[in-house]
Coordinates of C-alpha atoms and ligand atoms in Angstrom, one line a residue:
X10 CA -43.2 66.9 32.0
X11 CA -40.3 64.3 31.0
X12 CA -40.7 62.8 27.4
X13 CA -39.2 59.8 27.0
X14 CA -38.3 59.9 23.2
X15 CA -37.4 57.2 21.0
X16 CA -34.5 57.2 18.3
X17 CA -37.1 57.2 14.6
X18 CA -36.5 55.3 11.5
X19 CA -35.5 57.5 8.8
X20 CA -34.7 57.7 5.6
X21 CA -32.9 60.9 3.7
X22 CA -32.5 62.1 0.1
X23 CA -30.6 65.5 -0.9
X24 CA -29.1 68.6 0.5
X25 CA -30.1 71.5 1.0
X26 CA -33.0 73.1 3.2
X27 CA -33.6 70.4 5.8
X28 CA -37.3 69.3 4.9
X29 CA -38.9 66.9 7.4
X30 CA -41.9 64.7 5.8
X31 CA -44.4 63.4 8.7
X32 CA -46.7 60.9 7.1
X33 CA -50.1 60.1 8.8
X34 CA -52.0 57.2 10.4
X35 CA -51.2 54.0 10.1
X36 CA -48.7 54.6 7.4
X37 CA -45.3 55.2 6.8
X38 CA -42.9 57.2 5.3
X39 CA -43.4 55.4 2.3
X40 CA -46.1 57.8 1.1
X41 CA -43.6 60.2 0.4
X42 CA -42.0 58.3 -2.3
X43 CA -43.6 59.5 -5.2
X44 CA -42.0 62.9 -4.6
X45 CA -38.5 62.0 -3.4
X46 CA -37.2 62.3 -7.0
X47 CA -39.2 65.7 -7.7
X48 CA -37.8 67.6 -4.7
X49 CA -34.1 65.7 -4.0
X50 CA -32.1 68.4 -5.7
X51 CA -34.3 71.6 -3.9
X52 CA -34.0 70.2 -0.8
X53 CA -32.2 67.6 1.8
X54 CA -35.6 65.6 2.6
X55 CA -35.8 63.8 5.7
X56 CA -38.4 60.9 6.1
X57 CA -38.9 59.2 9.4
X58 CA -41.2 57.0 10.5
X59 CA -43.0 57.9 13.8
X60 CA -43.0 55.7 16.7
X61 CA -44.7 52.1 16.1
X62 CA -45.1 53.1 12.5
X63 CA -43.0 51.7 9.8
X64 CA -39.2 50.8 11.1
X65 CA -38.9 52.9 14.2
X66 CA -39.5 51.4 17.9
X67 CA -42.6 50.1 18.6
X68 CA -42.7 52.3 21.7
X69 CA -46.0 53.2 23.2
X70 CA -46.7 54.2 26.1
X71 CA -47.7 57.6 27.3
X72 CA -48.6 58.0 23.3
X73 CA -49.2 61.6 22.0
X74 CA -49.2 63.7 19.2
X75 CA -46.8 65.9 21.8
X76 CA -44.4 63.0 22.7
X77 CA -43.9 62.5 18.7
X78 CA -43.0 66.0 18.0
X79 CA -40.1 65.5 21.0
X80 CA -39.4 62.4 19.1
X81 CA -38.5 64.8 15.7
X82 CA -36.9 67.2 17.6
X83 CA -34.1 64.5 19.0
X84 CA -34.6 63.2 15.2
X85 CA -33.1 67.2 14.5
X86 CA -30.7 66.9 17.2
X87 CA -29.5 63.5 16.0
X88 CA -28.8 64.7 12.6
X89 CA -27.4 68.6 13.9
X90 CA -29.8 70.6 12.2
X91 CA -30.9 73.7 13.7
X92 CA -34.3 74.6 12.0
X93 CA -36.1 72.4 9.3
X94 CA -39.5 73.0 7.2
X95 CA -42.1 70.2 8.8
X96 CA -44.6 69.4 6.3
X97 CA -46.9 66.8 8.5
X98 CA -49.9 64.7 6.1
X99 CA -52.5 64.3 8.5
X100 CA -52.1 62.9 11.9
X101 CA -48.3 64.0 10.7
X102 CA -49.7 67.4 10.3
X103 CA -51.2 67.1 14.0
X104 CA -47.1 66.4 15.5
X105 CA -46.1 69.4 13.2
X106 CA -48.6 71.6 14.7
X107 CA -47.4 70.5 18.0
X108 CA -44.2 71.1 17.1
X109 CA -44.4 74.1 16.2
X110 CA -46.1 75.3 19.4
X111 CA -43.0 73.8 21.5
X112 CA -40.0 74.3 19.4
X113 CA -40.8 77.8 17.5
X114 CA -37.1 78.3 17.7
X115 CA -36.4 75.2 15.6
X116 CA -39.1 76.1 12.9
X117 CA -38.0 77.0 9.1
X118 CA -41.3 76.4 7.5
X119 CA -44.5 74.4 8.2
X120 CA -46.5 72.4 5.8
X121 CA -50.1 71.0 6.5
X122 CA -51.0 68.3 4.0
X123 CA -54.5 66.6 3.8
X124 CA -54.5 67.8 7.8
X125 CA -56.1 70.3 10.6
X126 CA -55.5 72.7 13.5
X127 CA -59.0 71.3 14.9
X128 CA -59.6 68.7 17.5
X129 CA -61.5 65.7 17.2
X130 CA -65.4 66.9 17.8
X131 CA -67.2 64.6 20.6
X132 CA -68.8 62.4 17.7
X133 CA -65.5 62.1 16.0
X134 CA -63.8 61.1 19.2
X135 CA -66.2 58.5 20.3
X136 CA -66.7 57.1 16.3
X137 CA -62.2 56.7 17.3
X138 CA -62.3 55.1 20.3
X139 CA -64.9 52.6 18.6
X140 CA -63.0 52.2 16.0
X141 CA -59.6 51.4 18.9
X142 CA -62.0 48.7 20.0
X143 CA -62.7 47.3 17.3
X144 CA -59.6 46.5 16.3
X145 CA -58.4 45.4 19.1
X146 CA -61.4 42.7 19.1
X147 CA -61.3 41.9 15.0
X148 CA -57.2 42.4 14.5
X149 CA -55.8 44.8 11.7
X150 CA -57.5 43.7 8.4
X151 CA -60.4 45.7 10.0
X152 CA -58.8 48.9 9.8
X153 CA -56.7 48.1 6.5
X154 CA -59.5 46.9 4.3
X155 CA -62.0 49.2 5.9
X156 CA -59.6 52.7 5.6
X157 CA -57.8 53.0 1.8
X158 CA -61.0 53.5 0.2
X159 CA -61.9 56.6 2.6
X160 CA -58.2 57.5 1.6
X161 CA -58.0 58.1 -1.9
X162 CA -60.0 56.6 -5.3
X163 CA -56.9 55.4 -6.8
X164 CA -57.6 51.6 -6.6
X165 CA -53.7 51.1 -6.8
X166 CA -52.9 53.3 -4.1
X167 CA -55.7 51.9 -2.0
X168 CA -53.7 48.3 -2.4
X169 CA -50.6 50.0 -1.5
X170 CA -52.4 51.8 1.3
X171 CA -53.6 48.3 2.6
X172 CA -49.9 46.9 2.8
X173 CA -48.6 49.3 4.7
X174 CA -51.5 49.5 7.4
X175 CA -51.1 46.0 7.3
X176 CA -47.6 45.9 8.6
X177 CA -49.0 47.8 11.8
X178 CA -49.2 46.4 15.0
X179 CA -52.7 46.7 17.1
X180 CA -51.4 47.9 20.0
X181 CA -49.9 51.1 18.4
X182 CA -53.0 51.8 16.1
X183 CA -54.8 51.8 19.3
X184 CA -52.4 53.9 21.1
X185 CA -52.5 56.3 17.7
X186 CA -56.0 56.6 18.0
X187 CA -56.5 57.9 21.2
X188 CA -53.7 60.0 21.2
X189 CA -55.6 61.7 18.4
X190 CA -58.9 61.7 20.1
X191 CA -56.8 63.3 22.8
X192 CA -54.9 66.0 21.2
X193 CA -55.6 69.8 21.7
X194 CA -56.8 72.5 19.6
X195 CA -53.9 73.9 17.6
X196 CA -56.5 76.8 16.4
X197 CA -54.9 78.7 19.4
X198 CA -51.8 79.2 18.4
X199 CA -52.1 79.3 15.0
X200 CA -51.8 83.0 15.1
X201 CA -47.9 83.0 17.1
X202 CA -46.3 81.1 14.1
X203 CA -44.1 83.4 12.6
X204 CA -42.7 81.3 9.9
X205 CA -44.2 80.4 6.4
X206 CA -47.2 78.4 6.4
X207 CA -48.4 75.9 3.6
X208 CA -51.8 73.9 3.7
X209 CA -52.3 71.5 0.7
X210 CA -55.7 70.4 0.5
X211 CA -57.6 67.6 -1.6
X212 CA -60.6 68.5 -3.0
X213 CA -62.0 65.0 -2.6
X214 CA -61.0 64.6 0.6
X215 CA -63.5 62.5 2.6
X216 CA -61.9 62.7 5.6
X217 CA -60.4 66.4 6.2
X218 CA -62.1 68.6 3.7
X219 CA -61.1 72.1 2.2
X220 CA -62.9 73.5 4.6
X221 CA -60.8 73.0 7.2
X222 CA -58.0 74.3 5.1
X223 CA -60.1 77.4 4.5
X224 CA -60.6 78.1 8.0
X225 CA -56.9 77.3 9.0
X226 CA -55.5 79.9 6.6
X227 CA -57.5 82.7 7.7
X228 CA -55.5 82.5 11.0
X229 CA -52.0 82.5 10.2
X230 CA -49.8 85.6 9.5
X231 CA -47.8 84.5 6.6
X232 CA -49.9 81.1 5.2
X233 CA -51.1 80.2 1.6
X234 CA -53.6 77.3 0.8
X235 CA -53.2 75.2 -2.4
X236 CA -56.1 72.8 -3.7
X237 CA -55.9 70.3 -5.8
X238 CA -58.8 68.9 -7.5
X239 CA -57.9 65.7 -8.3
X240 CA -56.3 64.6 -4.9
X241 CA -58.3 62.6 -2.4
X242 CA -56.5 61.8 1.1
X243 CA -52.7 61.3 0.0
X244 CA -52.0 64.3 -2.9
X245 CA -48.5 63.1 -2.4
X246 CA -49.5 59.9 -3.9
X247 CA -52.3 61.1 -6.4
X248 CA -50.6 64.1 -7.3
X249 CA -47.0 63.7 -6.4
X250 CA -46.2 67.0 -9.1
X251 CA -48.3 69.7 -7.5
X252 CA -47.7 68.2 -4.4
X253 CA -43.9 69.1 -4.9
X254 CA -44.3 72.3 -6.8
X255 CA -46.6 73.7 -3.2
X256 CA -43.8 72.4 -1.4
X257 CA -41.4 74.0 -3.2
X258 CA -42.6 77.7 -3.4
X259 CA -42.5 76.6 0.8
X260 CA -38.6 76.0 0.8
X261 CA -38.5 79.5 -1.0
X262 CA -40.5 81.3 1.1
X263 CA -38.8 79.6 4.1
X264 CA -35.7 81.2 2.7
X265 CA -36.6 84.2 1.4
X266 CA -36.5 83.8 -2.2
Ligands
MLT306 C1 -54.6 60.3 9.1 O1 -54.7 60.2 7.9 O2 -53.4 60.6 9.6 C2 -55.7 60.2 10.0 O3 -56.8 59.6 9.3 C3 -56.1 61.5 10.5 C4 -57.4 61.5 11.3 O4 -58.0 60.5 11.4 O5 -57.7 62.6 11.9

């Protein structure tokens, strides 16, 4: 199967541990600021944005969470780093799974945040593909004044939540859609990672629940789970401390410490 990948956005901070933060659909990499200035000096973050999303190409065709993981790898290539800690938020969470199914050999660490190993279920799938439609037929303020609320209860990051989707085009929130309703189940080969595993959950998460956290962790050799109560959707943005601190015992468990 050729990929064709694109060259991504990205923004970096640091040295250290390469760290690469995914964000999730339809934002950017902008999530990630709040903890830039907590984990700069314990690691060498690297933001991008994925394809469509934020400043990288707005490339999509042949759309999947697969294509986007190729997309970080060249993004590893590009900048000569060997192996890097993914931590992917959601749909980013989805491309770090996948990427950690292709390139094992690449993998330092892997961080779920606010995300799942499970496919879409037939109901979720078909409420996606109306939700493609739909903004295709009523244009982007569907999805960004309809989405931040189910994202977090922070009514200041639901306004900044609404910017960025705002800045997406339809044709590549379509084209994200699908290629989630698409992707596989990552439950089966959640067992072959053999690298440190971190899953930060929300505990007001409307739209991935512990739960899924709960049942993720029980199948990974070497994986911890960290809740945190007050976090909806985006703990990087609610929480942005504890959000760090997980990440952090991650870098030293990636390196042994
Ligand atoms: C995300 O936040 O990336 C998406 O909402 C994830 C999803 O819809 O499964």
């Amino acid at each position: 199967m050729e990929l064709k990948t694109v060259d991504l956005a990205v923004e970096e901070h640091g040295e250290g541990t390469p760290l690469v933060l995914i964000h999730g659909f339809p934002l950017n990499r902008q999530i990630w600021q709040p903890i830039v200035p907590l984990l700069k000096s314990k690691a060498r973050l690297i933001l991008p944005d994925l394809r469509g999303f934020g400043e990288s190409p707005r490339e999509v065709e042949g759309y999947s969470m697969r294509l986007v993981a190729a997309d970080i790898l060249q993004l590893l290539d590009r900048l000569n780093i060997e192996k890097a800690i993914i931590a992917g938020h959601s749909m980013g969470g989805y491309v770090a799974l996948e990427f950690a199914h292709a390139y094992p050999h690449r993998l330092k660490g892997l961080a779920l945040v606010a995300s799942q190993a499970d496919a879409d279920s037939p109901e979720r799938r078909q409420a996606r593909l109306i939700t493609a439609r739909e903004v295709r037929s009523r244009g982007i303020r569907y999805i960004a004044d309809g989405m931040p609320s189910k994202l977090s209860e922070n009514v200041e990051i639901q306004h900044q939540l609404n910017q960025m989707i705002l800045t997406c085009d339809v044709a590549v929130v379509v084209a994200a859609l699908r290629a989630m309703a698409d992707r596989r189940d990552a439950n089966l080969w959640l067992p072959e990672i053999q690298v440190p595993v971190l899953v930060i959950t929300g505990a007001k998460d409307q739209l991935i629940p512990p739960e899924r956290a709960h049942s993720f962790i029980k199948l990974v050799n070497k994986g911890w789970m960290v809740e945190i109560p007050e976090a909806g959707h985006m703990p990087m943005m609610e929480s942005p401390q504890r959000t760090a601190e997980a990440l952090f015992q991650l870098i030293c468990a990636a390196n042994g410490c």
